[in-house]
Tab-separated table of C-alpha atoms in Angstrom:
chain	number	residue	atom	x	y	z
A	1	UNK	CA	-0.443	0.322	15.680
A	2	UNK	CA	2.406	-1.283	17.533
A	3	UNK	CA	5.816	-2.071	16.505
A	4	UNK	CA	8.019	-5.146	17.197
A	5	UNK	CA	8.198	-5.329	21.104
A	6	UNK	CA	4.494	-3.391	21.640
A	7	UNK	CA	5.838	0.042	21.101
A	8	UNK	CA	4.303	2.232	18.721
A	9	UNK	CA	6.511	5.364	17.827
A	10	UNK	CA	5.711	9.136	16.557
A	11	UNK	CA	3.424	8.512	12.810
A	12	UNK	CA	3.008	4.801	13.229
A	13	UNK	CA	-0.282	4.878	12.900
A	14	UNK	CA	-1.969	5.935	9.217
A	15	UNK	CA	-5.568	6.665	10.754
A	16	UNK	CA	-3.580	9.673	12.597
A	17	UNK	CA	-2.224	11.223	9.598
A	18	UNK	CA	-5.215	13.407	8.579
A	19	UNK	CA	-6.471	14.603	5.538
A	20	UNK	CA	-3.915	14.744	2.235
A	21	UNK	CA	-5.642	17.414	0.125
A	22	UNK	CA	-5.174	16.522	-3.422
A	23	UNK	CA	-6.022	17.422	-6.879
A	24	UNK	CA	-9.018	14.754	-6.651
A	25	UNK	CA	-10.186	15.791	-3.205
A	26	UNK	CA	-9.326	15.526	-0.019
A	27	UNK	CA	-8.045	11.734	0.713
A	28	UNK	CA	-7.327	10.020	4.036
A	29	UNK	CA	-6.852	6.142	5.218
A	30	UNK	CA	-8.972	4.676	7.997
A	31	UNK	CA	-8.406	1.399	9.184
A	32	UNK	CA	-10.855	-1.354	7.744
A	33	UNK	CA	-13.339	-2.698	9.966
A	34	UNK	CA	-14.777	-5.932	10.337
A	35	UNK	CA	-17.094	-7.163	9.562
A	36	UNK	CA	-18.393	-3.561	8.111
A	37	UNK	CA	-16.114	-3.408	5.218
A	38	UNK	CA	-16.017	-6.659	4.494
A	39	UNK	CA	-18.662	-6.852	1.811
A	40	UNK	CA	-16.933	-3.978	-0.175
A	41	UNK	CA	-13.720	-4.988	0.416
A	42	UNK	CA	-14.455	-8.712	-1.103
A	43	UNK	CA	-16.659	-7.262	-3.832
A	44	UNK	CA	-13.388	-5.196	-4.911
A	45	UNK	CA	-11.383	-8.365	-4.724
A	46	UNK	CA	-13.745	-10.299	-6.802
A	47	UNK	CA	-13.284	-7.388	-9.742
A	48	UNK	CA	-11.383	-9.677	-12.396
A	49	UNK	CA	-8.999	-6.693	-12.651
A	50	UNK	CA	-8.237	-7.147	-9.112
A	51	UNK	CA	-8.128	-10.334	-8.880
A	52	UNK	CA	-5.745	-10.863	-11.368
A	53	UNK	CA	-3.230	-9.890	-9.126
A	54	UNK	CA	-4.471	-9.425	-5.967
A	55	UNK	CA	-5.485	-13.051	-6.113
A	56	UNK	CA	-8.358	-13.083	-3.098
A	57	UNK	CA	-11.491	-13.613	-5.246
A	58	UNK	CA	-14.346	-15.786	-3.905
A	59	UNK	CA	-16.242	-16.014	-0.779
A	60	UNK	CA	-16.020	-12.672	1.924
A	61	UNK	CA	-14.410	-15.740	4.093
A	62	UNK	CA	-11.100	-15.490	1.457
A	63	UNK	CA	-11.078	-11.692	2.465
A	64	UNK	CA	-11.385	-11.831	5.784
A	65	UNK	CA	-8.999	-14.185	6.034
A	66	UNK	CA	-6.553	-11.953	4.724
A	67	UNK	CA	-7.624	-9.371	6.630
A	68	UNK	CA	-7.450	-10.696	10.378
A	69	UNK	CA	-3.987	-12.024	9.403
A	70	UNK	CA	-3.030	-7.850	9.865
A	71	UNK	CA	-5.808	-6.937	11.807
A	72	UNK	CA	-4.920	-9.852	14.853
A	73	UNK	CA	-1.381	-9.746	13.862
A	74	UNK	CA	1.823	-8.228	15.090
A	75	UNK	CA	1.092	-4.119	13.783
A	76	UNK	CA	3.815	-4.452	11.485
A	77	UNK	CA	0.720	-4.385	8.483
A	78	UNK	CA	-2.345	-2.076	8.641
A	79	UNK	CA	-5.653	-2.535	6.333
A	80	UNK	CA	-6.602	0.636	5.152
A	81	UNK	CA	-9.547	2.438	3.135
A	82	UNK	CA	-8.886	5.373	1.338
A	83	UNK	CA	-11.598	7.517	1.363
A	84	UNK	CA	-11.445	10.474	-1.189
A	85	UNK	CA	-13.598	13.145	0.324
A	86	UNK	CA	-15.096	11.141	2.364
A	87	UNK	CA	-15.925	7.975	0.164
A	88	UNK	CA	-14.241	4.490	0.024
A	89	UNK	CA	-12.682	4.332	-2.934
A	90	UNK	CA	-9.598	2.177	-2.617
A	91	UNK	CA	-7.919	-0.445	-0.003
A	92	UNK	CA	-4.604	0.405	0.783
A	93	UNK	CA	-2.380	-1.704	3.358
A	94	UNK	CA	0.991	0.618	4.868
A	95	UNK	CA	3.703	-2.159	6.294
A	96	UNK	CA	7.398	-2.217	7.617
A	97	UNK	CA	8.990	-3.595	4.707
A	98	UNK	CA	11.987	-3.936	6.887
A	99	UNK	CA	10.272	-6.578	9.150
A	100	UNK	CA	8.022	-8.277	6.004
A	101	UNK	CA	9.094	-11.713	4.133
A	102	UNK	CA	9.688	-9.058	1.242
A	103	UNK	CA	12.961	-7.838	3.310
A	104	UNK	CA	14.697	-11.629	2.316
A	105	UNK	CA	14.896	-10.353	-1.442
A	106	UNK	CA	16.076	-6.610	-1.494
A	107	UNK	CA	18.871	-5.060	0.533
A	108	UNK	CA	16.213	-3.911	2.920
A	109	UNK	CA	17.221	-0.452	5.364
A	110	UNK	CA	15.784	-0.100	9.154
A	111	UNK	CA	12.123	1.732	8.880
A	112	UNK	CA	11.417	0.837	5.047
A	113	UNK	CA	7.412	1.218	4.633
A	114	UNK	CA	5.812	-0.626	2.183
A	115	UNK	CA	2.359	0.457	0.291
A	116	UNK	CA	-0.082	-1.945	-1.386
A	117	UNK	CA	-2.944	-0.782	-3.441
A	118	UNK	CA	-5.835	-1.163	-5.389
A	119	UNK	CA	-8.747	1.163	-6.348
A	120	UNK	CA	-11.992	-0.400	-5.790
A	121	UNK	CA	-14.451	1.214	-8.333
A	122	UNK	CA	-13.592	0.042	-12.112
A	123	UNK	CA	-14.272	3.663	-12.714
A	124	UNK	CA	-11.354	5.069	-10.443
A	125	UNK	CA	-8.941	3.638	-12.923
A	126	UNK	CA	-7.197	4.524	-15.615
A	127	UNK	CA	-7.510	8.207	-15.168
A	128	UNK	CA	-3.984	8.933	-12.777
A	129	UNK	CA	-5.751	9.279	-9.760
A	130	UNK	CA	-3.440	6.478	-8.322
A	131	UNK	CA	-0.442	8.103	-9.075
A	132	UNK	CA	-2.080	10.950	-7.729
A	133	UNK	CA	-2.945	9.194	-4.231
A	134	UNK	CA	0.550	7.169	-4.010
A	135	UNK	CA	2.130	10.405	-4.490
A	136	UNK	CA	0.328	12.414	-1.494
A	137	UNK	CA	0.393	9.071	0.644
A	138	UNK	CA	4.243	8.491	-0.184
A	139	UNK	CA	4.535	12.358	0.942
A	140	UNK	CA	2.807	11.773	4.186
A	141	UNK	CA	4.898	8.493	5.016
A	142	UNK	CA	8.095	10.546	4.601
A	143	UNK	CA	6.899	13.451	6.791
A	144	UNK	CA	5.205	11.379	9.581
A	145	UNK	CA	7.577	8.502	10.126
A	146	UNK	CA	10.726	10.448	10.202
A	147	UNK	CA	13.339	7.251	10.475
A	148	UNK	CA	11.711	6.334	7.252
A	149	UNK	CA	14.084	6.686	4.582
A	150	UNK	CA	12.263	5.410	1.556
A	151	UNK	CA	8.881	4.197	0.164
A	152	UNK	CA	8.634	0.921	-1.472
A	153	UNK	CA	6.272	-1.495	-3.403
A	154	UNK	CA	6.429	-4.363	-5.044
A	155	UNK	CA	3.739	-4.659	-8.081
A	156	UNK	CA	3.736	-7.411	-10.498
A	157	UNK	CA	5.939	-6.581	-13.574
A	158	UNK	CA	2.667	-7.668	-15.428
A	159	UNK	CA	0.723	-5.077	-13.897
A	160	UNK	CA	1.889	-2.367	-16.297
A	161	UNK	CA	-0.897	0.410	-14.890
A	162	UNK	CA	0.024	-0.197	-11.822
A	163	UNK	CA	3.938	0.000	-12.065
A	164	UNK	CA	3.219	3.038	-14.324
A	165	UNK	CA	1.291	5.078	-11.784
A	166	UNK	CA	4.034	4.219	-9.474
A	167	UNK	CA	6.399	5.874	-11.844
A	168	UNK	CA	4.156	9.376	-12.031
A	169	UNK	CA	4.020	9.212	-8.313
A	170	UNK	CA	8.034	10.013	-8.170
A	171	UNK	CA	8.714	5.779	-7.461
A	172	UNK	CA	11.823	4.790	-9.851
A	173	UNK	CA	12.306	1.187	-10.698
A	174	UNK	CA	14.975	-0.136	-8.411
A	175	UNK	CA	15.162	-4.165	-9.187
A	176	UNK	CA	13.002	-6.911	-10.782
A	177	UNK	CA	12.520	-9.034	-7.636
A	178	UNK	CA	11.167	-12.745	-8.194
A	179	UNK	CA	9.106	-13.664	-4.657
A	180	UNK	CA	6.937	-16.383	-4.465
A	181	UNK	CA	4.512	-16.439	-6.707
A	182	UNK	CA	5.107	-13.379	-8.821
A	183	UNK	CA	8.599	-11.532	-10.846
A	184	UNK	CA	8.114	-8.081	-9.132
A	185	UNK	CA	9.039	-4.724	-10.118
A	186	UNK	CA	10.922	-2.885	-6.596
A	187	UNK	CA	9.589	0.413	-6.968
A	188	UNK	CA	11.234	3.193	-4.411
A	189	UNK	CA	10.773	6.810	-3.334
A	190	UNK	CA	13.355	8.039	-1.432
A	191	UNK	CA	13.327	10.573	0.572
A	192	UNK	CA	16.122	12.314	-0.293
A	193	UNK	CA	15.929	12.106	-4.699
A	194	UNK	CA	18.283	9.435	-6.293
A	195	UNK	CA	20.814	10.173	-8.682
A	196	UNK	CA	19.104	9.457	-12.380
């Protein structure tokens, strides 16, 4: 993955960061792949759990056209599967927060990395294995991209499962953000732990 200018630095890339062992099993991103994920990937976004918030339901043509806007872009976003030992199991995409629209609405630091999330399978939810995978993933950001201060997100306030797996993950509520479309909740994890 490349950074502003065509330079990738040390960690930039989340298919290089290996395996995160885990309570659940071993997890690890991959980049998606088109047009081989593409059926999964739009049957997940088509879940009306998903799409509640997600908002990409509809033809694979909605999905894909959210995915080549990373995939042909600038490297600043990356499409990601998790796999948990070795299955896909949730679509993850790892961005410089720093360089996104988001950075307009939240006094935004150099190196910021951003997570989105879902779990695919309705039956991956609701038992804390996404606090459990934000939690090893936000771990792995801090250790590979080392100019990385802090790991943010930016669910919707509505989204109470998800905000509240971003809590167990060691995330703390910094701001209610409103961004187009959406009142968000900022959730961080700094690297170094924030004064309570």
């Amino acid at each position: 993955m490349s950074g502003p200018g065509g330079t990738a630095g040390p960690g930039d890339d989340p298919a290089g960061w290996g395996a995160m062992p885990t309570a659940a099993g071993e997890f690890r991103l991959r980049p998606v792949r088109l047009p081989a994920d593409l059926g999964l990937l739009t049957g997940w976004m088509n879940d009306p759990e998903v799409a509640a918030f997600w908002e990409l339901a509809g033809p694979s043509a909605v999905t894909e056209r959210h995915l080549r806007g990373q995939l042909d872009g600038d490297g600043r976003s990356l499409p990601c599967l998790g796999l948990l030992d070795g299955t896909p199991m949730s679509y993850w995409e790892v961005y410089r927060a720093d360089l996104d629209p988001l950075a307009a609405h939240y006094p935004a630091r150099p190196h910021d990395t951003g997570l989105h999330l879902l779990l695919g399978p309705a039956g991956s939810r609701g038992r804390g294995l996404g606090a459990t995978l934000l939690a090893a993933l936000a771990d792995r950001v801090l250790r590979e991209r080392p100019r990385c201060a802090r790991v943010l997100a930016e669910p919707d306030v509505r989204n109470r499962r998800s905000v509240g797996a971003f809590r167990r993950a060691g995330f703390r509520l910094a701001a209610e953000l409103d961004l187009p479309g959406k009142r968000a909740a900022l959730m961080v994890r700094d690297r170094t732990p924030h004064p309570a």
